[in-house]
PDB file of C-alpha atoms and ligand atoms in Angstrom:
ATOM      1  CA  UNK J   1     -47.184 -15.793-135.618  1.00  0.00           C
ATOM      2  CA  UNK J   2     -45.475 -15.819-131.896  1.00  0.00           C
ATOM      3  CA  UNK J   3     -45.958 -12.484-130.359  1.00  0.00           C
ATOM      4  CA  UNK J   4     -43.113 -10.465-128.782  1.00  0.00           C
ATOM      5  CA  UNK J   5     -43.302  -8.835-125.468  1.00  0.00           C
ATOM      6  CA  UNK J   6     -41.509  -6.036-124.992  1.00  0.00           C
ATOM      7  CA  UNK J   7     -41.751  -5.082-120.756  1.00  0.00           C
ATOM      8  CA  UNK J   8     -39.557  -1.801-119.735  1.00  0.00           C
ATOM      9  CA  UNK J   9     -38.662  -1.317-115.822  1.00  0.00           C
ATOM     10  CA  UNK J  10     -40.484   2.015-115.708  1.00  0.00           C
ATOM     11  CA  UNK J  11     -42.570   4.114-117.833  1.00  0.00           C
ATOM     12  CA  UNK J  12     -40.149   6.469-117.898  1.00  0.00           C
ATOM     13  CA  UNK J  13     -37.993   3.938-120.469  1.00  0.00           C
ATOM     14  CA  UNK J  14     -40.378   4.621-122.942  1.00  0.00           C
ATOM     15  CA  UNK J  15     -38.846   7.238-125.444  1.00  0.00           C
ATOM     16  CA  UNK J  16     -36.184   4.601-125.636  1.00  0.00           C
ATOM     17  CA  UNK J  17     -37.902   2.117-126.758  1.00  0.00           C
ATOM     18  CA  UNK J  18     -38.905   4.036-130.412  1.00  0.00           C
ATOM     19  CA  UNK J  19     -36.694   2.115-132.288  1.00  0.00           C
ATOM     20  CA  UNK J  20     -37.829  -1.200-131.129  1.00  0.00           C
ATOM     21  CA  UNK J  21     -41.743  -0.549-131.825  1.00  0.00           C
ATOM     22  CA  UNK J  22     -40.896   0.861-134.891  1.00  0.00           C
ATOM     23  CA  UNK J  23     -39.372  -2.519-136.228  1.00  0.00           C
ATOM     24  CA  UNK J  24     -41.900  -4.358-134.955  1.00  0.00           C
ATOM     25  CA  UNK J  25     -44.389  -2.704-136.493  1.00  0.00           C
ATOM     26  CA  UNK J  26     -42.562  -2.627-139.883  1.00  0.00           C
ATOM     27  CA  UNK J  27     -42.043  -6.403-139.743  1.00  0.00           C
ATOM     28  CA  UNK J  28     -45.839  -6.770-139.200  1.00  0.00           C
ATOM     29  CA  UNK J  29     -44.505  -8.660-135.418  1.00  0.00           C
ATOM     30  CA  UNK J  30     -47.748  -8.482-132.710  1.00  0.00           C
ATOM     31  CA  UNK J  31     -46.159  -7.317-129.705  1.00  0.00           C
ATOM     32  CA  UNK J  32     -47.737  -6.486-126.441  1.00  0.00           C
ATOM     33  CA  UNK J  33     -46.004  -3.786-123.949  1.00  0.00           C
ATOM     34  CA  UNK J  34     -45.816  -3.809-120.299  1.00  0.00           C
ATOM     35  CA  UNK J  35     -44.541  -1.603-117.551  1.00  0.00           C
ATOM     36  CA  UNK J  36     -42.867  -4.159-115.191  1.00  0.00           C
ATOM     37  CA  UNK J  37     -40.543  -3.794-112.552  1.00  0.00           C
ATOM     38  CA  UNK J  38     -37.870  -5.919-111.002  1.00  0.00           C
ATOM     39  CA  UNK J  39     -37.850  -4.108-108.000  1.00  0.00           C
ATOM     40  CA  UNK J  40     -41.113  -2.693-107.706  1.00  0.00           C
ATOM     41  CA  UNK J  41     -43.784  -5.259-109.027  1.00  0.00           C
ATOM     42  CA  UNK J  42     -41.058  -8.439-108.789  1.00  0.00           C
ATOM     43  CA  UNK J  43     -44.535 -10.487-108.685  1.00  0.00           C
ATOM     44  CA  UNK J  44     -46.325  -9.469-111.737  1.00  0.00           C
ATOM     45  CA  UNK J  45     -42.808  -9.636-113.466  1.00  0.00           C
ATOM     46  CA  UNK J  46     -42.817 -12.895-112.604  1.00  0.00           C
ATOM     47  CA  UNK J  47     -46.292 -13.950-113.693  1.00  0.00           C
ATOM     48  CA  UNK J  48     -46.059 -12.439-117.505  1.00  0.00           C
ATOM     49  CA  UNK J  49     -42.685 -14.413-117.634  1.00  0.00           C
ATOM     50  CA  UNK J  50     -43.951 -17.847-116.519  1.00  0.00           C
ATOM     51  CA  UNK J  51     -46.959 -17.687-118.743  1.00  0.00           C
ATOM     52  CA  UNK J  52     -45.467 -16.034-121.754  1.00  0.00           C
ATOM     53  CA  UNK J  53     -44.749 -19.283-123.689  1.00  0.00           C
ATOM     54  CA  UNK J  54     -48.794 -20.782-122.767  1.00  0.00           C
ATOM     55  CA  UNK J  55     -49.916 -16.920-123.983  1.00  0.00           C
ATOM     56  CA  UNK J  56     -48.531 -17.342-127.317  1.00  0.00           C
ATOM     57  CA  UNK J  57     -44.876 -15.667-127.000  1.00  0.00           C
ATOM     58  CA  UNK J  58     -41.557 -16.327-128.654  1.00  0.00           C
ATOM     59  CA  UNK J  59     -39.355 -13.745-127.237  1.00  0.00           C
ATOM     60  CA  UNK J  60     -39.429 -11.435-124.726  1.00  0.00           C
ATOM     61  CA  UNK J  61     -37.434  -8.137-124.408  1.00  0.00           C
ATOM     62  CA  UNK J  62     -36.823  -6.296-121.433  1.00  0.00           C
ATOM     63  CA  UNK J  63     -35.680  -2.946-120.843  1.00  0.00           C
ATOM     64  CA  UNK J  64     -34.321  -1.720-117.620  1.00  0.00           C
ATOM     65  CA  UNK J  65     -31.817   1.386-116.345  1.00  0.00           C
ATOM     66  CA  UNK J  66     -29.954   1.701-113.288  1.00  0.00           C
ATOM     67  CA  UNK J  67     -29.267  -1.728-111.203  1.00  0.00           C
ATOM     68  CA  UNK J  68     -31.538  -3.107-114.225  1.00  0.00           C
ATOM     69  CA  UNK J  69     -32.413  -7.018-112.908  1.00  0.00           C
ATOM     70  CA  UNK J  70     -35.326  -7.264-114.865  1.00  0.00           C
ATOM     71  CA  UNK J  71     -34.032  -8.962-118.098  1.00  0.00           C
ATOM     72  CA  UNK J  72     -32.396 -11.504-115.844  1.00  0.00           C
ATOM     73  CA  UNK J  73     -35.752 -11.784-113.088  1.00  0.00           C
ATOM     74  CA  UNK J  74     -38.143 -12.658-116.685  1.00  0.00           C
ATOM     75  CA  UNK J  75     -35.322 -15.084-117.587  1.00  0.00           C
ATOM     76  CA  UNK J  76     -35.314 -16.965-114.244  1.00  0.00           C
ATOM     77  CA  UNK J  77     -38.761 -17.323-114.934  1.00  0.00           C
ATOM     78  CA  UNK J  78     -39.094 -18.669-118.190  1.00  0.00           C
ATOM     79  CA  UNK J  79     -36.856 -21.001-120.975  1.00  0.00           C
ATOM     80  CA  UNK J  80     -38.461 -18.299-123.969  1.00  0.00           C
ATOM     81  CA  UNK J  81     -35.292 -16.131-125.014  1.00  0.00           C
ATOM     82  CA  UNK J  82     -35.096 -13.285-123.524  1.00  0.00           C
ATOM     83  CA  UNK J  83     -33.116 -10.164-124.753  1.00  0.00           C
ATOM     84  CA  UNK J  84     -32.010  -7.423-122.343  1.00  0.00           C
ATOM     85  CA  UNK J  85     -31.951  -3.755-123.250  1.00  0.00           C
ATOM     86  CA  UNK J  86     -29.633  -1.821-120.826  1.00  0.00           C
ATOM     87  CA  UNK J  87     -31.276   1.597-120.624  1.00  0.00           C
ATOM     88  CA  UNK J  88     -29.078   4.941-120.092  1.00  0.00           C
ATOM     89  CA  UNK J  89     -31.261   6.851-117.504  1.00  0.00           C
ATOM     90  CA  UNK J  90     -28.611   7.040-114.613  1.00  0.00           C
ATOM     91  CA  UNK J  91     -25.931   9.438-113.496  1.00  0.00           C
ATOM     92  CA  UNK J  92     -23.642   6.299-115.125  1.00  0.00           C
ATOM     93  CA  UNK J  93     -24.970   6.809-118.717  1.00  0.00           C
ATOM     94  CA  UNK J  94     -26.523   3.244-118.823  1.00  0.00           C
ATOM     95  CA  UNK J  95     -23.061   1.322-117.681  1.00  0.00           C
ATOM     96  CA  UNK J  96     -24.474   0.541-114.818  1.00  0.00           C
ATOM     97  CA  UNK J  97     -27.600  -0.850-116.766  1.00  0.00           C
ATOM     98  CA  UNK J  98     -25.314  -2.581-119.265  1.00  0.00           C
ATOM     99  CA  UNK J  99     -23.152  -4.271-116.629  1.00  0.00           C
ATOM    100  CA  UNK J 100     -26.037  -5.724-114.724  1.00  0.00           C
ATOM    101  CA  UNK J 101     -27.664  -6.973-117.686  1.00  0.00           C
ATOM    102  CA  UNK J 102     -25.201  -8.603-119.475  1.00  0.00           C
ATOM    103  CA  UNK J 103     -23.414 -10.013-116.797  1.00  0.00           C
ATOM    104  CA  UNK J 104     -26.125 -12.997-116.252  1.00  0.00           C
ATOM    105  CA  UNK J 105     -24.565 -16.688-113.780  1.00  0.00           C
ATOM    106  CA  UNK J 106     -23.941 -19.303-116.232  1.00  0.00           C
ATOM    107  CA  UNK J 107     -27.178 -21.120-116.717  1.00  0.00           C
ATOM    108  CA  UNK J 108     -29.630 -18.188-116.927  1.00  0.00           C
ATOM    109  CA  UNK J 109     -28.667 -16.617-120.721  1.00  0.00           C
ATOM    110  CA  UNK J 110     -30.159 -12.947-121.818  1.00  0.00           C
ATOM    111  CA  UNK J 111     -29.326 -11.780-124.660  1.00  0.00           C
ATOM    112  CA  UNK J 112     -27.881  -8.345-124.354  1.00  0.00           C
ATOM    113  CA  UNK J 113     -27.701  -5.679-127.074  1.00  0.00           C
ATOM    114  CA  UNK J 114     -25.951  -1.970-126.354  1.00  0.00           C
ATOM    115  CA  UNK J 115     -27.083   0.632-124.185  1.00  0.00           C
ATOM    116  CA  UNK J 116     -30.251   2.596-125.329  1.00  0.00           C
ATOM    117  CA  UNK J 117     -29.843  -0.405-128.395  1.00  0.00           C
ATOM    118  CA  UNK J 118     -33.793  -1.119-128.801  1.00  0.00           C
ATOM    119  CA  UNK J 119     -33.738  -1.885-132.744  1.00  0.00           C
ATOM    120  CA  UNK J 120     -31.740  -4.264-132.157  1.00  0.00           C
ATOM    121  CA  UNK J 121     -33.634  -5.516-129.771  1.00  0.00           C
ATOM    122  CA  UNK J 122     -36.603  -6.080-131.519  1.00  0.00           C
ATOM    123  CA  UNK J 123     -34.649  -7.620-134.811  1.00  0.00           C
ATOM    124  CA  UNK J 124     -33.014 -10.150-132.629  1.00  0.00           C
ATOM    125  CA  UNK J 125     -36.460 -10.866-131.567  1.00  0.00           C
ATOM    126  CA  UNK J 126     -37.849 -11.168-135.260  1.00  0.00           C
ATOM    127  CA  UNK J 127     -34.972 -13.382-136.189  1.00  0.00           C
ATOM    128  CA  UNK J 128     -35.821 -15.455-132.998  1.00  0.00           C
ATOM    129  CA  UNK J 129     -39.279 -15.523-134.643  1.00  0.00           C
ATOM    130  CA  UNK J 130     -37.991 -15.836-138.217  1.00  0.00           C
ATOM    131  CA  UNK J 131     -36.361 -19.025-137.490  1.00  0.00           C
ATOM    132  CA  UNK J 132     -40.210 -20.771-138.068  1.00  0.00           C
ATOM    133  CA  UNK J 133     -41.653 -18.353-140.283  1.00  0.00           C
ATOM    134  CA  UNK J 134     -40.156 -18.169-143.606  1.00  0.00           C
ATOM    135  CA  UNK J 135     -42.240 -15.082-144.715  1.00  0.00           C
ATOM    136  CA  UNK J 136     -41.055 -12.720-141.723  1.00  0.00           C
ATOM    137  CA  UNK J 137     -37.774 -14.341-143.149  1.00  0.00           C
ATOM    138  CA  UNK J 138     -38.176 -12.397-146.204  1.00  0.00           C
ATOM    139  CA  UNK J 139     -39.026  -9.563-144.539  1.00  0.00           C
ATOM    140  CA  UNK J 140     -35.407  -9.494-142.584  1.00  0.00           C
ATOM    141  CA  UNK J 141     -33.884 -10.534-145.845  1.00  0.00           C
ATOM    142  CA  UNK J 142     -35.759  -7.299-147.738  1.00  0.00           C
ATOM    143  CA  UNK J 143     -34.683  -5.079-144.898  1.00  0.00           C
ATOM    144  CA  UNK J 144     -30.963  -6.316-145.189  1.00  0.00           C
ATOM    145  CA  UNK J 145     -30.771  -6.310-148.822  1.00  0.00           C
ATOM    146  CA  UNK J 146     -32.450  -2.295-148.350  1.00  0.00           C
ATOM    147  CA  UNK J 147     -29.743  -1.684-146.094  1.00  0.00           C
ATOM    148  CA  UNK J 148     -26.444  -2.600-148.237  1.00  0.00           C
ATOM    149  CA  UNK J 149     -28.167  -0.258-151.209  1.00  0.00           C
ATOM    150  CA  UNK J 150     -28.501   2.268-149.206  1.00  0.00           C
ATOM    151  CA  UNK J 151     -24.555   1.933-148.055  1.00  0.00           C
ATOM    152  CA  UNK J 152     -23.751   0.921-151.585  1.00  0.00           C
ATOM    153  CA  UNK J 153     -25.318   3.864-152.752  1.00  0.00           C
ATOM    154  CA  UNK J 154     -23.320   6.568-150.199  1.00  0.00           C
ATOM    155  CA  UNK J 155     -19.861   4.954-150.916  1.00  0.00           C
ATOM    156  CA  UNK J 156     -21.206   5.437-154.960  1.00  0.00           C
ATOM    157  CA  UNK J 157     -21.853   9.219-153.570  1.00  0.00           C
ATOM    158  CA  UNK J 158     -18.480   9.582-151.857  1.00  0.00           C
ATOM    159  CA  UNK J 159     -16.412  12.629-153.249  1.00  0.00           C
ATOM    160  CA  UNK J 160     -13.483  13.513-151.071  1.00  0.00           C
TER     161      UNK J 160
HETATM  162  C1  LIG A 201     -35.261   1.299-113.637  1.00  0.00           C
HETATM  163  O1  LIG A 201     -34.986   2.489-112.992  1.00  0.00           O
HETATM  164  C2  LIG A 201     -36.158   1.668-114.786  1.00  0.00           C
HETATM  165  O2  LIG A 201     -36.043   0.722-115.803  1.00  0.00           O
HETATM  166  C3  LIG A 201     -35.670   3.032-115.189  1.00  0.00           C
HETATM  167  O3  LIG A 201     -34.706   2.947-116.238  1.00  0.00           O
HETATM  168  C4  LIG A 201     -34.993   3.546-113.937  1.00  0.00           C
HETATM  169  C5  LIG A 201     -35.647   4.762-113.351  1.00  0.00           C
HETATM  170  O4  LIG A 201     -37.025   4.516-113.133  1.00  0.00           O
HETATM  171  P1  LIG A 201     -37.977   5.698-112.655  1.00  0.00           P
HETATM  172  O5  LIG A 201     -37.481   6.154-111.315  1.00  0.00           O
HETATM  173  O6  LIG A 201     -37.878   6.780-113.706  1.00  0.00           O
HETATM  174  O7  LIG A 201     -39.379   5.103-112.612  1.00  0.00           O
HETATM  175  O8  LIG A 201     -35.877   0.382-112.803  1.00  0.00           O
END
């Protein structure tokens, strides 16, 4: 199976991020993590991007706060999807983040989910995935079908 990289801006991203390890462990998805700045370490950004298809990886995520350029700096380097994760760790609550994100020159696409929006994240990526792999396809299917039960179930519960 392709792997999914999942490379935050700072270590300080981190408790963010729960939600998107958590799927991919649940999903059984080999992911490898990496702290990776735009700004700070633009050339080892770079590198994992440019070599992430040859090192056996079908998506990347990125997750970045502030004047967050690193979903879009991994894109320029690479034609793997790539899905941005605007992080709220500013004075802005993560606008800022989402704005520079999702607001990629036509040409260059990243895939942006919400602010702080990491699950997401990481079921995009499976789907991504999923599109060659018909038993991680059953996997997204078992957590959808879990899902409408367990709505199902609280509009069966309803009593107002
Ligand atoms: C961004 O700046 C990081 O992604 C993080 O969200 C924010 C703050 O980083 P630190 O100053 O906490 O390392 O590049």
């Amino acid at each position: 199976m392709k792997k999914v990289a999942v490379i935050m801006g700072s270590d300080s991203d981190l408790p963010a991020l729960k939600g998107a390890f958590d799927q991919l462990k649940a999903l059984g998805i080999p992911y490898e993590a990496h702290v990776y700045s735009a700004h700070r370490t633009p050339e080892q950004a770079a590198a994992f991007a440019k070599s992430a298809r040859n090192n056996g990886f079908g998506a990347l995520i990125a997750a970045a706060g502030k004047a967050a350029h690193l979903a879009g700096a991994l894109a320029a380097q690479t034609t793997l999807p790539v899905i941005g994760i605007p992080i709220k760790s500013s004075t802005l609550d993560g606008l800022d983040a989402l704005l520079s994100t999702v607001q990629m020159p036509s040409g260059m696409p990243v895939a942006t989910v919400a602010i702080d929006g990491s699950a997401n994240a990481a079921l995009l990526a499976a789907q991504i995935i999923a599109v060659e792999d018909a038993e991680l396809a059953a996997k997204l299917e078992a957590q959808r079908q879990a899902q409408r039960e367990a709505v199902l179930s609280k509009d069966a519960a309803l009593n107002v």
